[in-house]
């Protein structure tokens, strides 16, 4: 019997000893192409939970396991290169990287410290850029991108790892209608392909319509919710 996709038992998360999430318990069965959504108001603990799944926030109490591995264990360290993480969009800073260079950064976990890039690595980066629709932006500096282009490049960076699981934190926030539409189309295509599982934090009900499982975060608690109604495009993706 396979381990659950995500499991929490009496999980307490917070900062400086102050809980944001209190005694959360859930168990989500694993399956190929699973999409899991976290929904709720700002400050309810969604992003904190996502970061805990990546080992970036240490639980104050309780237990958490992702794909059968608990953060901080050897099994979790071997899982990390197979995860793709897209944080909330932020200004890219002063370091001048091209889009192609930025996408290559997503391959570092697979390369390790000493292995030189090979044909498989170059192919993975090329496929990621093509899937995200940013191959035509390869030479552009990330500082020159629109919000939607930058977010699709960030998703391409995560895809370059050939991940089993994509974890995305508010991927459509602060985007105009065109940028949001591009991100929705891209994530719909990823869901349609079914090769990667998705863990999605969002306020966007249309994006959450991709998710076959949904949890609401509010007042320090987590509860299972009925999946959001999918849009026509998402319904088509689920049938594919």
One Martini backbone bead per residue (centre of mass of N, CA, C, O) as a GRO file, in nm:
protein
  240
    1UNK     BB    1   0.094   0.037   0.025
    2UNK     BB    2   0.080   0.357  -0.025
    3UNK     BB    3   0.160   0.655   0.055
    4UNK     BB    4   0.063   0.940   0.123
    5UNK     BB    5   0.085   1.242  -0.009
    6UNK     BB    6  -0.050   1.380   0.258
    7UNK     BB    7   0.048   1.424   0.613
    8UNK     BB    8  -0.124   1.518   0.923
    9UNK     BB    9  -0.050   1.545   1.290
   10UNK     BB   10  -0.107   1.777   1.502
   11UNK     BB   11  -0.024   2.041   1.354
   12UNK     BB   12   0.221   2.299   1.431
   13UNK     BB   13   0.247   2.640   1.312
   14UNK     BB   14   0.514   2.897   1.312
   15UNK     BB   15   0.650   3.200   1.474
   16UNK     BB   16   0.827   3.246   1.751
   17UNK     BB   17   0.611   3.037   1.895
   18UNK     BB   18   0.367   3.133   1.711
   19UNK     BB   19   0.077   3.031   1.606
   20UNK     BB   20  -0.101   2.970   1.291
   21UNK     BB   21  -0.128   2.656   1.323
   22UNK     BB   22  -0.368   2.419   1.477
   23UNK     BB   23  -0.395   2.097   1.491
   24UNK     BB   24  -0.342   1.964   1.209
   25UNK     BB   25  -0.543   1.725   1.015
   26UNK     BB   26  -0.442   1.505   0.740
   27UNK     BB   27  -0.535   1.293   0.442
   28UNK     BB   28  -0.387   1.225   0.118
   29UNK     BB   29  -0.424   1.050  -0.142
   30UNK     BB   30  -0.252   0.889  -0.384
   31UNK     BB   31  -0.205   0.997  -0.734
   32UNK     BB   32  -0.195   1.044  -1.047
   33UNK     BB   33  -0.233   1.386  -1.106
   34UNK     BB   34  -0.261   1.530  -0.854
   35UNK     BB   35  -0.472   1.800  -0.713
   36UNK     BB   36  -0.399   2.038  -0.454
   37UNK     BB   37  -0.583   2.270  -0.247
   38UNK     BB   38  -0.535   2.598  -0.097
   39UNK     BB   39  -0.765   2.788   0.108
   40UNK     BB   40  -0.777   3.140   0.208
   41UNK     BB   41  -0.690   3.375   0.399
   42UNK     BB   42  -0.484   3.588   0.500
   43UNK     BB   43  -0.290   3.430   0.755
   44UNK     BB   44  -0.394   3.109   0.772
   45UNK     BB   45  -0.128   2.909   0.664
   46UNK     BB   46  -0.069   2.817   0.371
   47UNK     BB   47   0.230   2.895   0.321
   48UNK     BB   48   0.342   2.759   0.573
   49UNK     BB   49   0.265   2.474   0.487
   50UNK     BB   50   0.421   2.469   0.223
   51UNK     BB   51   0.700   2.518   0.358
   52UNK     BB   52   0.691   2.264   0.532
   53UNK     BB   53   0.692   2.066   0.287
   54UNK     BB   54   1.002   2.188   0.222
   55UNK     BB   55   1.156   2.253   0.507
   56UNK     BB   56   1.129   2.583   0.584
   57UNK     BB   57   0.935   2.486   0.821
   58UNK     BB   58   0.918   2.412   1.156
   59UNK     BB   59   0.759   2.238   1.364
   60UNK     BB   60   0.618   2.275   1.687
   61UNK     BB   61   0.420   2.029   1.623
   62UNK     BB   62   0.399   1.723   1.520
   63UNK     BB   63   0.318   1.583   1.190
   64UNK     BB   64   0.495   1.549   0.863
   65UNK     BB   65   0.415   1.420   0.524
   66UNK     BB   66   0.573   1.374   0.200
   67UNK     BB   67   0.559   1.108   0.023
   68UNK     BB   68   0.653   0.960   0.311
   69UNK     BB   69   0.827   1.220   0.399
   70UNK     BB   70   1.013   1.372   0.650
   71UNK     BB   71   1.132   1.643   0.745
   72UNK     BB   72   1.492   1.586   0.796
   73UNK     BB   73   1.525   1.337   0.638
   74UNK     BB   74   1.670   1.133   0.414
   75UNK     BB   75   1.418   1.091   0.237
   76UNK     BB   76   1.367   1.396   0.192
   77UNK     BB   77   1.638   1.470   0.059
   78UNK     BB   78   1.578   1.279  -0.191
   79UNK     BB   79   1.313   1.439  -0.277
   80UNK     BB   80   1.382   1.740  -0.345
   81UNK     BB   81   1.480   1.709  -0.654
   82UNK     BB   82   1.153   1.623  -0.717
   83UNK     BB   83   1.092   1.927  -0.673
   84UNK     BB   84   0.872   2.210  -0.754
   85UNK     BB   85   0.914   2.567  -0.690
   86UNK     BB   86   0.664   2.843  -0.664
   87UNK     BB   87   0.671   3.136  -0.559
   88UNK     BB   88   0.591   3.427  -0.494
   89UNK     BB   89   0.599   3.694  -0.671
   90UNK     BB   90   0.905   3.876  -0.734
   91UNK     BB   91   1.138   4.077  -0.766
   92UNK     BB   92   1.452   3.989  -0.927
   93UNK     BB   93   1.646   4.212  -0.900
   94UNK     BB   94   1.990   4.281  -1.002
   95UNK     BB   95   2.045   4.021  -1.123
   96UNK     BB   96   2.158   3.934  -1.446
   97UNK     BB   97   1.932   3.723  -1.600
   98UNK     BB   98   1.837   3.506  -1.805
   99UNK     BB   99   1.592   3.295  -1.872
  100UNK     BB  100   1.771   3.050  -1.924
  101UNK     BB  101   1.939   3.074  -1.665
  102UNK     BB  102   1.702   3.054  -1.469
  103UNK     BB  103   1.609   2.769  -1.559
  104UNK     BB  104   1.877   2.622  -1.489
  105UNK     BB  105   1.846   2.644  -1.178
  106UNK     BB  106   1.629   2.404  -1.171
  107UNK     BB  107   1.871   2.178  -1.229
  108UNK     BB  108   2.066   2.161  -0.980
  109UNK     BB  109   1.946   1.920  -0.816
  110UNK     BB  110   2.020   1.708  -1.041
  111UNK     BB  111   2.333   1.770  -1.065
  112UNK     BB  112   2.474   1.893  -0.843
  113UNK     BB  113   2.812   1.973  -0.774
  114UNK     BB  114   2.982   1.787  -1.017
  115UNK     BB  115   2.797   1.764  -1.251
  116UNK     BB  116   2.774   1.788  -1.580
  117UNK     BB  117   2.606   1.887  -1.830
  118UNK     BB  118   2.380   1.725  -2.044
  119UNK     BB  119   2.155   1.619  -2.267
  120UNK     BB  120   1.925   1.587  -2.062
  121UNK     BB  121   1.942   1.870  -1.943
  122UNK     BB  122   1.896   2.032  -2.203
  123UNK     BB  123   1.621   1.902  -2.265
  124UNK     BB  124   1.473   1.985  -2.005
  125UNK     BB  125   1.499   2.290  -2.045
  126UNK     BB  126   1.364   2.304  -2.322
  127UNK     BB  127   1.090   2.184  -2.239
  128UNK     BB  128   1.019   2.388  -2.020
  129UNK     BB  129   1.013   2.639  -2.204
  130UNK     BB  130   0.800   2.532  -2.399
  131UNK     BB  131   0.567   2.477  -2.200
  132UNK     BB  132   0.580   2.793  -2.094
  133UNK     BB  133   0.638   2.991  -2.343
  134UNK     BB  134   0.979   3.101  -2.325
  135UNK     BB  135   1.174   3.051  -2.570
  136UNK     BB  136   1.153   3.354  -2.694
  137UNK     BB  137   1.303   3.463  -2.400
  138UNK     BB  138   1.593   3.352  -2.342
  139UNK     BB  139   1.768   3.644  -2.367
  140UNK     BB  140   1.611   3.774  -2.155
  141UNK     BB  141   1.574   3.962  -1.895
  142UNK     BB  142   1.393   3.930  -1.610
  143UNK     BB  143   1.353   4.249  -1.573
  144UNK     BB  144   1.186   4.264  -1.869
  145UNK     BB  145   0.940   4.133  -1.764
  146UNK     BB  146   0.644   4.052  -1.721
  147UNK     BB  147   0.450   3.910  -1.493
  148UNK     BB  148   0.363   3.664  -1.667
  149UNK     BB  149   0.645   3.591  -1.777
  150UNK     BB  150   0.781   3.549  -1.504
  151UNK     BB  151   0.596   3.319  -1.408
  152UNK     BB  152   0.654   3.122  -1.643
  153UNK     BB  153   0.958   3.109  -1.584
  154UNK     BB  154   0.925   2.990  -1.299
  155UNK     BB  155   0.786   2.731  -1.395
  156UNK     BB  156   1.016   2.639  -1.579
  157UNK     BB  157   1.222   2.606  -1.355
  158UNK     BB  158   1.064   2.379  -1.211
  159UNK     BB  159   1.043   2.184  -1.465
  160UNK     BB  160   1.355   2.126  -1.502
  161UNK     BB  161   1.345   1.896  -1.267
  162UNK     BB  162   1.140   1.683  -1.323
  163UNK     BB  163   0.885   1.668  -1.144
  164UNK     BB  164   0.651   1.513  -0.931
  165UNK     BB  165   0.618   1.804  -0.784
  166UNK     BB  166   0.417   2.099  -0.768
  167UNK     BB  167   0.473   2.407  -0.589
  168UNK     BB  168   0.224   2.673  -0.555
  169UNK     BB  169   0.228   3.032  -0.479
  170UNK     BB  170   0.023   3.233  -0.606
  171UNK     BB  171   0.049   3.236  -0.944
  172UNK     BB  172  -0.188   3.485  -1.007
  173UNK     BB  173  -0.086   3.710  -0.850
  174UNK     BB  174  -0.059   4.036  -0.965
  175UNK     BB  175  -0.212   3.996  -1.236
  176UNK     BB  176  -0.318   4.039  -1.525
  177UNK     BB  177  -0.531   3.906  -1.745
  178UNK     BB  178  -0.314   3.796  -1.935
  179UNK     BB  179  -0.127   3.662  -1.726
  180UNK     BB  180  -0.339   3.481  -1.595
  181UNK     BB  181  -0.418   3.326  -1.851
  182UNK     BB  182  -0.138   3.199  -1.901
  183UNK     BB  183  -0.122   3.043  -1.633
  184UNK     BB  184  -0.382   2.881  -1.662
  185UNK     BB  185  -0.307   2.736  -1.923
  186UNK     BB  186  -0.052   2.600  -1.819
  187UNK     BB  187  -0.180   2.442  -1.575
  188UNK     BB  188  -0.383   2.292  -1.748
  189UNK     BB  189  -0.173   2.138  -1.917
  190UNK     BB  190  -0.039   1.998  -1.679
  191UNK     BB  191  -0.293   1.852  -1.580
  192UNK     BB  192  -0.347   1.701  -1.844
  193UNK     BB  193  -0.078   1.533  -1.847
  194UNK     BB  194  -0.016   1.395  -1.541
  195UNK     BB  195   0.299   1.389  -1.448
  196UNK     BB  196   0.220   1.598  -1.227
  197UNK     BB  197   0.182   1.709  -0.929
  198UNK     BB  198  -0.029   1.933  -0.729
  199UNK     BB  199   0.037   2.227  -0.513
  200UNK     BB  200  -0.212   2.479  -0.438
  201UNK     BB  201  -0.200   2.824  -0.371
  202UNK     BB  202  -0.521   3.005  -0.359
  203UNK     BB  203  -0.783   3.252  -0.463
  204UNK     BB  204  -0.836   3.117  -0.740
  205UNK     BB  205  -1.109   2.952  -0.852
  206UNK     BB  206  -1.012   2.860  -1.130
  207UNK     BB  207  -0.757   2.720  -1.036
  208UNK     BB  208  -0.901   2.537  -0.818
  209UNK     BB  209  -1.052   2.369  -1.046
  210UNK     BB  210  -0.801   2.165  -1.077
  211UNK     BB  211  -0.890   2.043  -0.804
  212UNK     BB  212  -0.974   1.733  -0.642
  213UNK     BB  213  -0.856   1.875  -0.379
  214UNK     BB  214  -0.971   2.059  -0.075
  215UNK     BB  215  -0.854   2.321   0.154
  216UNK     BB  216  -0.941   2.502   0.441
  217UNK     BB  217  -0.826   2.816   0.581
  218UNK     BB  218  -0.909   2.903   0.932
  219UNK     BB  219  -0.842   3.001   1.240
  220UNK     BB  220  -0.603   2.768   1.255
  221UNK     BB  221  -0.758   2.583   1.052
  222UNK     BB  222  -0.840   2.261   0.889
  223UNK     BB  223  -1.055   2.176   0.604
  224UNK     BB  224  -1.246   1.998   0.418
  225UNK     BB  225  -1.352   2.050   0.076
  226UNK     BB  226  -1.519   2.118  -0.184
  227UNK     BB  227  -1.463   2.133  -0.489
  228UNK     BB  228  -1.421   2.340  -0.728
  229UNK     BB  229  -1.560   2.474  -0.993
  230UNK     BB  230  -1.501   2.409  -1.308
  231UNK     BB  231  -1.403   2.508  -1.592
  232UNK     BB  232  -1.424   2.427  -1.915
  233UNK     BB  233  -1.114   2.385  -1.945
  234UNK     BB  234  -1.086   2.196  -1.700
  235UNK     BB  235  -1.287   1.980  -1.785
  236UNK     BB  236  -1.124   1.901  -2.035
  237UNK     BB  237  -0.865   1.820  -1.882
  238UNK     BB  238  -0.997   1.588  -1.715
  239UNK     BB  239  -1.084   1.419  -1.974
  240UNK     BB  240  -0.788   1.376  -2.106
   0.00000   0.00000   0.00000
